[in-house]
CSV table of C-alpha atoms in Angstrom, one decimal:
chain,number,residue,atom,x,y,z
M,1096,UNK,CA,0.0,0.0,0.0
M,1097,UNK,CA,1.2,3.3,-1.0
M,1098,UNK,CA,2.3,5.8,2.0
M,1099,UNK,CA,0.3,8.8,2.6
M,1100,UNK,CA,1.5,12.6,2.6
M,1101,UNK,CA,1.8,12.8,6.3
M,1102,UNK,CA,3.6,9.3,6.5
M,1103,UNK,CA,5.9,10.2,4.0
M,1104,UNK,CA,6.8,13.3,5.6
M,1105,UNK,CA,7.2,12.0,8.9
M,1106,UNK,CA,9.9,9.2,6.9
M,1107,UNK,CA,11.8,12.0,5.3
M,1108,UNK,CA,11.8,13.5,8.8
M,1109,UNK,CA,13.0,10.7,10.3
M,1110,UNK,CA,15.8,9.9,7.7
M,1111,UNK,CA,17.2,13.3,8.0
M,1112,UNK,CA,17.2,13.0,11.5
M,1113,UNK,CA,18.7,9.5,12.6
M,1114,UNK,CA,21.1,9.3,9.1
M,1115,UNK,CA,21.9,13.3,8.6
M,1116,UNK,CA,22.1,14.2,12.2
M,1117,UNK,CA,19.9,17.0,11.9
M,1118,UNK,CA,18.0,18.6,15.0
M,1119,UNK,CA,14.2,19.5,14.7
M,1120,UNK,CA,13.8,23.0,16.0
M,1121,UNK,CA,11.0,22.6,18.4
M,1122,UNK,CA,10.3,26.2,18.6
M,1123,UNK,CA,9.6,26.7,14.6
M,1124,UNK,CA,8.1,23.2,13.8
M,1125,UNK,CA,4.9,22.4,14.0
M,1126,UNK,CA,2.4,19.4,12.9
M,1127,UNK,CA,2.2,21.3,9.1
M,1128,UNK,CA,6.2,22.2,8.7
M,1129,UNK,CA,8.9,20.4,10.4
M,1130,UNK,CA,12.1,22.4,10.1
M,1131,UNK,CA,15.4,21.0,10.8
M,1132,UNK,CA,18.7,22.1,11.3
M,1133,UNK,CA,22.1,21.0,11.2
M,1134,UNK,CA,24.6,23.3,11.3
M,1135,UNK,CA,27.8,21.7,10.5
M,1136,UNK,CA,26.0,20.3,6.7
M,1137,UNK,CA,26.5,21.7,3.9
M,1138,UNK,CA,22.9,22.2,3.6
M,1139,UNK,CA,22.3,23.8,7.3
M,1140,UNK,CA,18.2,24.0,7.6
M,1141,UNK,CA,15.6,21.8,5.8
M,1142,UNK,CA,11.8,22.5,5.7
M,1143,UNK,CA,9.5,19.7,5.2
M,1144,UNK,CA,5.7,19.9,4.9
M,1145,UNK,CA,3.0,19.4,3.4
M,1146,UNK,CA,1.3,21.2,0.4
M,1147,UNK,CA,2.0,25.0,0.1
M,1148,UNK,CA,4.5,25.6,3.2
M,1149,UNK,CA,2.5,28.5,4.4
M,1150,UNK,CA,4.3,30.8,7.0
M,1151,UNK,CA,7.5,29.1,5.6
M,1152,UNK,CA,9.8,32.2,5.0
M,1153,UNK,CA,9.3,33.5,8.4
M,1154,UNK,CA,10.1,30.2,10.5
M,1155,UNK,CA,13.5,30.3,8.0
M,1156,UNK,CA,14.5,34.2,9.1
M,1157,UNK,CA,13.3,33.1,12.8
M,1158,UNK,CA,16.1,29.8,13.2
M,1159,UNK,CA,19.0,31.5,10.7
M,1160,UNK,CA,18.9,34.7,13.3
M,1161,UNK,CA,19.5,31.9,15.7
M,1162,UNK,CA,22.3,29.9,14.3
M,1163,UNK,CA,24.0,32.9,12.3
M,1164,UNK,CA,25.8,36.3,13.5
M,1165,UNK,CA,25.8,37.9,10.4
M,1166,UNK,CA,23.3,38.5,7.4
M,1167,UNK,CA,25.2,38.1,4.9
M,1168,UNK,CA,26.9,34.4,6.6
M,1169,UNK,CA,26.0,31.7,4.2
M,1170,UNK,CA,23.1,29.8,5.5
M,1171,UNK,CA,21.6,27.2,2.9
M,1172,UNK,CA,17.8,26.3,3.1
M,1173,UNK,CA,16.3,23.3,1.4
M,1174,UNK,CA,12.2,23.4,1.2
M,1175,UNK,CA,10.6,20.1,0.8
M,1176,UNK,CA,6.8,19.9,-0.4
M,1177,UNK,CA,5.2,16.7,0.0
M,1178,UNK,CA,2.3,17.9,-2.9
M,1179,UNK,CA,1.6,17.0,-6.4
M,1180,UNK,CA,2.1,20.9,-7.4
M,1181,UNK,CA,5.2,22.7,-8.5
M,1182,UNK,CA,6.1,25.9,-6.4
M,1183,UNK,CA,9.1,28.0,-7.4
M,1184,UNK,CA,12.3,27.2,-4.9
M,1185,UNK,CA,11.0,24.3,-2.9
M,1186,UNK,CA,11.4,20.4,-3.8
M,1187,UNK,CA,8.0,18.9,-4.6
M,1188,UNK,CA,7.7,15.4,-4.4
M,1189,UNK,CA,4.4,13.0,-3.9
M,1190,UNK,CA,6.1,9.6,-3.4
M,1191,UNK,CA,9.7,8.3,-2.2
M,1192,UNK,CA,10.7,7.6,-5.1
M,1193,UNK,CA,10.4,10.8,-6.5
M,1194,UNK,CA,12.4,11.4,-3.5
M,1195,UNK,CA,15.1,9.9,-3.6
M,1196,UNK,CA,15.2,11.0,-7.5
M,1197,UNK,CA,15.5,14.5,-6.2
M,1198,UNK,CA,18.0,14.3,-2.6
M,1199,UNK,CA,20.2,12.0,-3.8
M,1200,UNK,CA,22.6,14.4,-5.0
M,1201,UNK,CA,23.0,16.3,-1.7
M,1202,UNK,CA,22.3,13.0,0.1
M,1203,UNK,CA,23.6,10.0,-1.3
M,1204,UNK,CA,22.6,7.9,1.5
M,1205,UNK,CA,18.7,8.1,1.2
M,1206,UNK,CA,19.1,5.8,-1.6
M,1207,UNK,CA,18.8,3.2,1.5
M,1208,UNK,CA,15.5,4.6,2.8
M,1209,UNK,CA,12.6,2.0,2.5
M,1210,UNK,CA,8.7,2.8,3.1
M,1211,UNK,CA,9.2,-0.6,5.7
M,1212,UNK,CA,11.2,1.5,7.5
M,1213,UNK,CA,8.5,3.2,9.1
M,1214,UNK,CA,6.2,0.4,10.0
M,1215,UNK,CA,9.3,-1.4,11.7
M,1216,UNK,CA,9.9,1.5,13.8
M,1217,UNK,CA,8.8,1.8,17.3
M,1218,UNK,CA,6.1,3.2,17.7
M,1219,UNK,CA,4.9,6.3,20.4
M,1220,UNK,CA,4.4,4.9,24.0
M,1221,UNK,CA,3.7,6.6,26.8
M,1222,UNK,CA,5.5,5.7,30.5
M,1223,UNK,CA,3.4,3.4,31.8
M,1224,UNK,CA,3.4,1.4,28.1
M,1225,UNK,CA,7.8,1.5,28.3
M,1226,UNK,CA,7.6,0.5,32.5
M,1227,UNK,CA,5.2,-2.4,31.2
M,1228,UNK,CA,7.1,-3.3,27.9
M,1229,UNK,CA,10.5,-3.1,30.1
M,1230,UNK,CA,8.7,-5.9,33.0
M,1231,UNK,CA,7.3,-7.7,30.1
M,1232,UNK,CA,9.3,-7.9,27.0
M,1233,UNK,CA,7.5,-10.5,25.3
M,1234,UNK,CA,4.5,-9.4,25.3
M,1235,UNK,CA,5.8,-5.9,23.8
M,1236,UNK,CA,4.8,-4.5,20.5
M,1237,UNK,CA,8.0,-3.4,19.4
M,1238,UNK,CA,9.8,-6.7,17.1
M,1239,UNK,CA,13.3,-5.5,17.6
M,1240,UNK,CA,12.6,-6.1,21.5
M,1241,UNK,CA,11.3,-9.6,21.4
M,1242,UNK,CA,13.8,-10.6,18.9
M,1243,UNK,CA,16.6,-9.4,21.2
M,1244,UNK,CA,14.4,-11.1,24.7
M,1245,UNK,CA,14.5,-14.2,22.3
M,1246,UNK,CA,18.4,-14.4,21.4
M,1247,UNK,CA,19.2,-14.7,25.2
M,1248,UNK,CA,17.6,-18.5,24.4
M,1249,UNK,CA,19.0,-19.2,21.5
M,1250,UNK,CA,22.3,-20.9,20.9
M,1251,UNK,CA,24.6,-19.4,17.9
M,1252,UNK,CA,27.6,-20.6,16.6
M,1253,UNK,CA,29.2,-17.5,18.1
M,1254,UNK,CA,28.0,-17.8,21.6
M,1255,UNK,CA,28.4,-22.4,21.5
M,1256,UNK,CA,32.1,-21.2,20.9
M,1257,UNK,CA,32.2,-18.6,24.1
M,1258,UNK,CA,30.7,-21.6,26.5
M,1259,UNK,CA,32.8,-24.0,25.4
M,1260,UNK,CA,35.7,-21.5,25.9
M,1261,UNK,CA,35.1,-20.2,29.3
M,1262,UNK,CA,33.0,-22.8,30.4
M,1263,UNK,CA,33.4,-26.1,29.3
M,1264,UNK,CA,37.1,-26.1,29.5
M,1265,UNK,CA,37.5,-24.8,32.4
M,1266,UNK,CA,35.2,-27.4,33.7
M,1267,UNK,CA,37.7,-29.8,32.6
M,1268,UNK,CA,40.7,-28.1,33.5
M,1269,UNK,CA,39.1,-28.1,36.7
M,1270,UNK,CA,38.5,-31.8,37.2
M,1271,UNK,CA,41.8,-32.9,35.8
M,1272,UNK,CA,43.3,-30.4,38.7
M,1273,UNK,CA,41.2,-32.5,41.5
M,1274,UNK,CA,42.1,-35.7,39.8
M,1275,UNK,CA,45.8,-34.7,39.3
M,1276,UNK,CA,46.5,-33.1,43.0
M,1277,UNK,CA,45.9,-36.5,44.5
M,1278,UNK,CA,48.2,-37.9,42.8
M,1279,UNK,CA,51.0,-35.5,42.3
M,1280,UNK,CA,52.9,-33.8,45.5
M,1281,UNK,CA,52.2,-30.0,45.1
M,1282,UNK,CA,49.5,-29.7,42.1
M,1283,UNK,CA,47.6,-27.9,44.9
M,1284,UNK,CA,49.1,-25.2,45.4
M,1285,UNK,CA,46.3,-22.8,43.5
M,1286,UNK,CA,49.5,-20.9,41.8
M,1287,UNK,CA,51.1,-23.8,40.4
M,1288,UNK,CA,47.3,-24.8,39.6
M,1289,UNK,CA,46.7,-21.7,37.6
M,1290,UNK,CA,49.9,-22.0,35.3
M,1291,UNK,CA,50.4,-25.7,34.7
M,1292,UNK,CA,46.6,-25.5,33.3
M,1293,UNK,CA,47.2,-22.6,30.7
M,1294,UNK,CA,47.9,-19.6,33.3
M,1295,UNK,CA,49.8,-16.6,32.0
M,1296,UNK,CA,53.0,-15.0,33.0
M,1297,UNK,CA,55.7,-12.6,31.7
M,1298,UNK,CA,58.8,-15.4,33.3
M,1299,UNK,CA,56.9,-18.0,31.0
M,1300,UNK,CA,55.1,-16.6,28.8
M,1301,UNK,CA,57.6,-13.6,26.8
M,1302,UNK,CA,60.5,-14.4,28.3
M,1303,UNK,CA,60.2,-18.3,28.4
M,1304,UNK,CA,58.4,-17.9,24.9
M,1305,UNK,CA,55.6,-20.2,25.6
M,1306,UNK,CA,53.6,-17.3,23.4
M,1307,UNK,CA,50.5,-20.1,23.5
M,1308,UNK,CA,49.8,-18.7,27.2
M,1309,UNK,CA,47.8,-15.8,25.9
M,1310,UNK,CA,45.5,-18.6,24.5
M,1311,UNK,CA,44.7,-20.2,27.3
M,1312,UNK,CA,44.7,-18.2,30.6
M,1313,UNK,CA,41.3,-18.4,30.2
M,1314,UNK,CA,40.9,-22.0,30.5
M,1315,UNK,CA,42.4,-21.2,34.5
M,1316,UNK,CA,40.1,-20.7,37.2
M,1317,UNK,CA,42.2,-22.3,39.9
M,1318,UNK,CA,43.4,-18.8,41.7
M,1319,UNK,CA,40.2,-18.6,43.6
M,1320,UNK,CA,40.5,-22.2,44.7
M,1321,UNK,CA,37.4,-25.2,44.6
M,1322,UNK,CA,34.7,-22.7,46.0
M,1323,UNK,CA,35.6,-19.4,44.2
M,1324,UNK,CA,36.2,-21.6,40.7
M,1325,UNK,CA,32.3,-23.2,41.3
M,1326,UNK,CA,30.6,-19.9,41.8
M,1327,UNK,CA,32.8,-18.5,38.8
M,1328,UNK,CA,31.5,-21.2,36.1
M,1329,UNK,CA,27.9,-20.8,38.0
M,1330,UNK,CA,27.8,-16.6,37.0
M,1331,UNK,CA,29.4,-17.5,33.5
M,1332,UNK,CA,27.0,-19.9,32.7
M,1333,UNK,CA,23.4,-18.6,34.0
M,1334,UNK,CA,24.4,-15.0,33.9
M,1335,UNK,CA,27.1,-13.6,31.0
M,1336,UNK,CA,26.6,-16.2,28.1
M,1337,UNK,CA,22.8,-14.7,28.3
M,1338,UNK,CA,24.0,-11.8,28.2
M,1339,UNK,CA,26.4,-12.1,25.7
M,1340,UNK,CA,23.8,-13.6,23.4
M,1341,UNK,CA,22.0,-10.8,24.0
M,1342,UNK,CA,24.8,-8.4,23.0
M,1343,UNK,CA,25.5,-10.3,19.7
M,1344,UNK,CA,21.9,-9.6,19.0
M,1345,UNK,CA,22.5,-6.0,19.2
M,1346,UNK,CA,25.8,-5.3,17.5
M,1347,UNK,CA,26.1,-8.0,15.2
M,1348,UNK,CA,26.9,-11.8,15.2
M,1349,UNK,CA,30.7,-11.1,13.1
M,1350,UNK,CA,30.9,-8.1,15.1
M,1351,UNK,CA,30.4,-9.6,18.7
M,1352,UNK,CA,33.1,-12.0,17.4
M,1353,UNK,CA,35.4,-10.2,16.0
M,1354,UNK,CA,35.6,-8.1,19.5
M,1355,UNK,CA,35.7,-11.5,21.9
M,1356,UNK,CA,38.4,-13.2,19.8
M,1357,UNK,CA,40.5,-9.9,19.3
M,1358,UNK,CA,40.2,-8.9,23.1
M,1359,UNK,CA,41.0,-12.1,24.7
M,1360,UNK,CA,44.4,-12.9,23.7
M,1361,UNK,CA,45.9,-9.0,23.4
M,1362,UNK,CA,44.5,-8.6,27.1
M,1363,UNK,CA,46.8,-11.6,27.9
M,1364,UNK,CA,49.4,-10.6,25.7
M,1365,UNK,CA,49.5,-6.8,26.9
M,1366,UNK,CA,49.3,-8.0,30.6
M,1367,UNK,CA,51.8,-10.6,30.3
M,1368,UNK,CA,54.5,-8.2,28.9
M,1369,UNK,CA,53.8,-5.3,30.7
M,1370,UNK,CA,53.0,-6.8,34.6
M,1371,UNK,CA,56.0,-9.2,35.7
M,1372,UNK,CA,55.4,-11.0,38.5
M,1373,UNK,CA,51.7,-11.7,38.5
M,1374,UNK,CA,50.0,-14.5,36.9
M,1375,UNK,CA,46.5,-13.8,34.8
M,1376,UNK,CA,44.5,-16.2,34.9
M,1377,UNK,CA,40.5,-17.0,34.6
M,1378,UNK,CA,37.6,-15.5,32.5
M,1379,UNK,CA,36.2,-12.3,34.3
M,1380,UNK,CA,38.2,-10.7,30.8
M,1381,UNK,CA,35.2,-12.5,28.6
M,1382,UNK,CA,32.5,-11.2,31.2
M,1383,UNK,CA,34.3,-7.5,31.0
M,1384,UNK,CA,34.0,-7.3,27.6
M,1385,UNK,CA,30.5,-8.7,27.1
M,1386,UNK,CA,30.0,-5.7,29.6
M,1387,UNK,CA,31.9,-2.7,27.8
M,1388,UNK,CA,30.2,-3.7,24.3
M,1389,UNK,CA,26.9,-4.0,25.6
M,1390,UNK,CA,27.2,-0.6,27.2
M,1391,UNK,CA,29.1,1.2,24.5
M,1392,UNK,CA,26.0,0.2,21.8
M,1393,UNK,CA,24.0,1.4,24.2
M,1394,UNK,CA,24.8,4.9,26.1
M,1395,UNK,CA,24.7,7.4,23.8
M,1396,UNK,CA,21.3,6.1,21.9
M,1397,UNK,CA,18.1,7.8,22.7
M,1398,UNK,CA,15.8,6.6,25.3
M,1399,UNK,CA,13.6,4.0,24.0
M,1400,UNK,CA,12.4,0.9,24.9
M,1401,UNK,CA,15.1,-1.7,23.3
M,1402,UNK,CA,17.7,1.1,24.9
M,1403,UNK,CA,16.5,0.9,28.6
M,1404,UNK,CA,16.0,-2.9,28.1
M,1405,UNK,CA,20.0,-3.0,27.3
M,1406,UNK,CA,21.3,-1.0,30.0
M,1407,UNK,CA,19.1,-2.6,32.7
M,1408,UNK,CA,20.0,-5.9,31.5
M,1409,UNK,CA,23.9,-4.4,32.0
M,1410,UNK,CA,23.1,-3.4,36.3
M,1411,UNK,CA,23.0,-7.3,37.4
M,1412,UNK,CA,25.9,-8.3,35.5
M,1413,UNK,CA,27.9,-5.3,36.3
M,1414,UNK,CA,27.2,-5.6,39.8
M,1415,UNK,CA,27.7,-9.3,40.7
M,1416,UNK,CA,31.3,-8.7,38.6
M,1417,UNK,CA,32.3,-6.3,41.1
M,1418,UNK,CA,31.1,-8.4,44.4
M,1419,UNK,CA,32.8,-11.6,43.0
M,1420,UNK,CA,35.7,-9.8,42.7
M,1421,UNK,CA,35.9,-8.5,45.8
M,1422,UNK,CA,35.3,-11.8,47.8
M,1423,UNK,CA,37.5,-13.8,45.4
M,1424,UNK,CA,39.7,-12.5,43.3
M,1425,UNK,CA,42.6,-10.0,43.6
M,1426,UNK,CA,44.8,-7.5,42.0
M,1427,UNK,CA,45.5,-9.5,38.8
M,1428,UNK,CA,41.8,-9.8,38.1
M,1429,UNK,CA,41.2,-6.2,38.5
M,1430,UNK,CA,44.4,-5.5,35.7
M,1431,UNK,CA,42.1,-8.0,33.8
M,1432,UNK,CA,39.2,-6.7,33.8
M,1433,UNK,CA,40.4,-3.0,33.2
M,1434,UNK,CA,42.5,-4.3,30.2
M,1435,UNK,CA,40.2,-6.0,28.2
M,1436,UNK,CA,37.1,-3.2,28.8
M,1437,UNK,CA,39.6,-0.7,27.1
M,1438,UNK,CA,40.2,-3.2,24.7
M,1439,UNK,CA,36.7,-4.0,23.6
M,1440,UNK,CA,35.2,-0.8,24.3
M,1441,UNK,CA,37.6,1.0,21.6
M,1442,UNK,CA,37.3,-2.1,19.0
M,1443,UNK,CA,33.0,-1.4,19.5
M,1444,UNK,CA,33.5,2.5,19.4
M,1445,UNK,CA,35.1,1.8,15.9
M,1446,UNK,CA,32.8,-0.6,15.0
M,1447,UNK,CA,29.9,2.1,15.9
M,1448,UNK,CA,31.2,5.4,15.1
M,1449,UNK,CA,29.2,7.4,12.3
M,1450,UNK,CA,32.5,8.4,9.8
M,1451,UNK,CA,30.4,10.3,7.8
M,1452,UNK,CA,30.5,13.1,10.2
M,1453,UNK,CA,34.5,12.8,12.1
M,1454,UNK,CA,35.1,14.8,15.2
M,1455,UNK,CA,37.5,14.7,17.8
M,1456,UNK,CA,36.5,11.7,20.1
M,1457,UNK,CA,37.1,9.7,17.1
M,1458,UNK,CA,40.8,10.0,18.5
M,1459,UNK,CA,40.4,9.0,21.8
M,1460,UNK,CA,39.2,5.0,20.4
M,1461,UNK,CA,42.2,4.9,18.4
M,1462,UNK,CA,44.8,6.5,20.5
M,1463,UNK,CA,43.7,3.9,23.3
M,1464,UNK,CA,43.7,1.1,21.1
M,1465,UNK,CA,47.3,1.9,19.2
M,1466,UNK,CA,48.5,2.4,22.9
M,1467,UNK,CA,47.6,-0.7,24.4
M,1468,UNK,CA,49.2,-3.1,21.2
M,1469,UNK,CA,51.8,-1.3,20.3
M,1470,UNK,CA,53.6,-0.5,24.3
M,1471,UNK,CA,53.7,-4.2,24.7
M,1472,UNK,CA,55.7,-5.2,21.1
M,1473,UNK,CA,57.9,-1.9,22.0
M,1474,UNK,CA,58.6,-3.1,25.8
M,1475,UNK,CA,59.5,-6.4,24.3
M,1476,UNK,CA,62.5,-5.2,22.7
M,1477,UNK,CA,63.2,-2.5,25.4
M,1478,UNK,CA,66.1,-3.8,27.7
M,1479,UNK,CA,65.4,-4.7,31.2
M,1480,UNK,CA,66.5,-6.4,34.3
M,1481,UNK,CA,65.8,-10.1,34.8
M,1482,UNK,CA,63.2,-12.1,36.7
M,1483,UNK,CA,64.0,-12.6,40.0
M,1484,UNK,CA,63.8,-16.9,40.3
M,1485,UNK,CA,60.3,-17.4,40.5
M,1486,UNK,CA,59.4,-20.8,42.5
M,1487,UNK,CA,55.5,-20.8,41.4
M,1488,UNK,CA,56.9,-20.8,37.5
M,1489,UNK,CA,60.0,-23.4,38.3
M,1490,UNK,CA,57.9,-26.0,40.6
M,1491,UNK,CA,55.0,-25.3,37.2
M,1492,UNK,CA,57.6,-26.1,35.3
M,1493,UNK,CA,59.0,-29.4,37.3
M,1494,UNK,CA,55.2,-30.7,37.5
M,1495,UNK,CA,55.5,-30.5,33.7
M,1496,UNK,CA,58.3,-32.6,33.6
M,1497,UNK,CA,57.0,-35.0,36.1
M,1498,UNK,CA,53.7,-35.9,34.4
M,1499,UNK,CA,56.1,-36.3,30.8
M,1500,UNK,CA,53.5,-33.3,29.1
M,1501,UNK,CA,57.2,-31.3,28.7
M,1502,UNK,CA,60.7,-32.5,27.9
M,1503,UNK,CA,63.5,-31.9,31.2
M,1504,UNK,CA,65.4,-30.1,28.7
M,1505,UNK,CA,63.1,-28.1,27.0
M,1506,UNK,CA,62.5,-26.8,30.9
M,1507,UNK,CA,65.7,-26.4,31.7
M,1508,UNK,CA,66.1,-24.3,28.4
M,1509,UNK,CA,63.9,-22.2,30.0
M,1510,UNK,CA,64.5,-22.0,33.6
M,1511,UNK,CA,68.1,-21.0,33.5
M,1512,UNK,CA,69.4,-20.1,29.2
M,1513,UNK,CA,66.0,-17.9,28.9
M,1514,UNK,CA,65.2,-16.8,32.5
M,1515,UNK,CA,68.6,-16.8,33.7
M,1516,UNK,CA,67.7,-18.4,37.2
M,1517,UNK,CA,70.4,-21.0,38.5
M,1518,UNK,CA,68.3,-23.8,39.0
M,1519,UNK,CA,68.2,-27.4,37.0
M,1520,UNK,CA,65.3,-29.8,37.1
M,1521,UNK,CA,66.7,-33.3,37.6
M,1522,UNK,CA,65.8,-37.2,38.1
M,1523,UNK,CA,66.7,-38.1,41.1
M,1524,UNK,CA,65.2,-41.5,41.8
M,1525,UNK,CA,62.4,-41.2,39.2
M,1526,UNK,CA,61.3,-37.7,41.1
M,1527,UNK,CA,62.0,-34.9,38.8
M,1528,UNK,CA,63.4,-32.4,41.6
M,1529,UNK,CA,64.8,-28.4,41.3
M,1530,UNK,CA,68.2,-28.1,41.9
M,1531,UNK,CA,70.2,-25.2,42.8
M,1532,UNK,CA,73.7,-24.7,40.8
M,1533,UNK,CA,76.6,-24.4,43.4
């Protein structure tokens, strides 16, 4: 069915608004002539209405005294007529096609305005409608909202990969620790824990140039020991891989991704290089950056229902990652979390950023993100003093050894060639032991 003058209108209207980033001036506009303005365009004020534009001329001189300090400062003023006439100086068009025959050469992008558009947007609701739609999303009349309620319960390929990431093997991980502490002397120790299953350290990791660390710190949940690890693989499970369906339902499935695959290993690779003497280990890094691209979609977008939706979905999350933290985890985690939030929050700014109209906080995104992968490939060729002999990452190392997953001299490459410590890993009586040189 073919759109009527006042729908047509109110598209064009909403086009130049959401794509052009023009401003309806609330003062001049009224339910006959909506005028717009955008003063940074090359086309600065836009009249739409219907029929004749009565009263036209003087709503023009009213806003340009406004946005100009001179008379004879260039100003440029398009009139659009939705009418079947011709009037001298305004664009008269009847249909969108006609248009988008006459815009397109000022705005190229209408060419992707469709008449659907309108009927999929949301339409006017008053408080007690949003409060209701909010408390129950399915039965909602806005789609986009129900789709995105929906996603949260529905496996994709995207968010299968995430749970068997931080999830499933660290499940494993876990149960092999249980099963391998009884029968190996010092497996318990939660340190030694965390880096024989895939932990990440700078003594290892750069130095030692076990480079598949950044891979699989992830896979660790050991530092907050049998209780802490339980409640961990609890929140992932019933609380962020929700959410993190959810998010790849508002930015994109190759976006979400991209972002989660990108973020993981430079947080570890960043932290590993740039913090000696901690190890990074477990997946509050997955549950940050679910967090940070879920909020950066979401806070500078108007107020509408789908918006508040997405930011209180982001409170719970938010708020049980900062308790579990507190009670569990410590100073590594926090590193952790801060890391890969800058990470995926400048990756999603990127992804989100309107580059048909550049500004300045474009900078900001990319100054951050150029920081924080290129200081750790310039510190790795930046002389520096050694490692002071690290037990947690020698005894790691020995455990290795003992349960034949590593070669003794491989190790031993490592411990004292690579690190520089003057220790040895030896079999003495079928017990691989760490030996001090004398």
């Amino acid at each position: 069915m073919q759109m009527n003058n006042s729908d047509l209108k109110l598209l064009l209207v909403h086009y130049f608004i959401k794509v052009e980033k023009y401003k309806a001036d609330l003062v001049e506009s009224d339910d006959y002539i909506s005028v717009l303005v955008n003063p940074k365009n090359k086309t600065q004020l836009i009249a739409i209405g219907i029929g004749e534009l009565s009263g036209v001329e003087g709503k023009i001189f009213k806003v340009k005294e406004k946005h100009t300090s001179g008379k004879r400062e260039a100003f440029n003023v398009l009139k659009i007529s939705i009418t079947e006439e011709s009037f001298k100086d305004v664009v008269c068009v009847s249909n969108l096609k006609e248009a988008k025959a006459q815009l397109i050469k000022d705005f190229p992008k209408i060419t992707s305005l469709e008449e659907t558009k309108q009927e999929e947007s949301e339409p006017d609701l008053s408080e007690e409608e949003i409060l209701e739609s909010l408390k129950n999303p399915n039965s909602s009349e806005n789609k986009k909202l129900k789709k995105l309620v929906s996603s949260m319960n529905t496996q994709t390929a995207v968010s299968m990969s995430l749970m068997v990431l931080f999830c499933i093997i660290p499940i494993i991980t876990f149960g092999l620790w249980i099963f391998l502490s009884t029968k190996v002397d010092g497996l318990a120790h939660t340190g030694i824990a965390s880096l024989f299953f895939g932990g990440s350290n700078r003594a290892l990791t750069i130095v030692g140039h076990q480079f598949w660390r950044i891979f699989t710190y992830g896979f660790s949940l050991h530092s907050a020991g049998i209780f802490g690890a339980l409640i961990e693989v609890a929140i992932v499970l019933v609380l962020y891989i929700r959410l993190a369906r959810y998010t790849e339902g508002i930015i994109g499935s190759w976006k979400y991704a991209f972002i989660m695959f990108v973020t993981y290993p430079l947080t570890g690779f960043f932290l590993s290089v740039m913090v000696p003497g901690m190890v990074f280990t477990g997946i509050l890094g997955f549950a940050s950056s679910t967090i940070t691209v879920l909020g950066v979609t979401t806070w500078n977008k108007k107020s509408d229902t789908v918006t508040l939706f997405s930011k209180n979905r982001l409170i719970l999350p938010l708020l049980v990652m900062i308790m579990y933290t507190i009670l569990f985890k410590d100073s590594s985690d926090y590193l952790i979390i801060v890391t890969a939030a800058g990470i995926s929050g400048s990756i999603t700014l990127l992804f989100t950023y309107d580059y048909s109209r550049p500004d300045f906080y474009l900078a900001f995104p990319i100054i951050m993100l150029i920081g924080l992968i290129l200081l750790p490939f310039i510190f790795l060729f930046v002389p520096s003093y050694g490692i002071a002999p690290d037990f947690v990452s020698m005894y790691t190392l020995a455990f290795y050894a003992q349960t034949g997953v590593m070669k003794t001299n491989y190790l031993n490459n490592i411990i004292y060639n690579l690190n520089g410590w003057q220790f040895s890993l030896q079999d003495i009586n079928g017990v691989i032991s760490l030996v001090p040189f004398k």
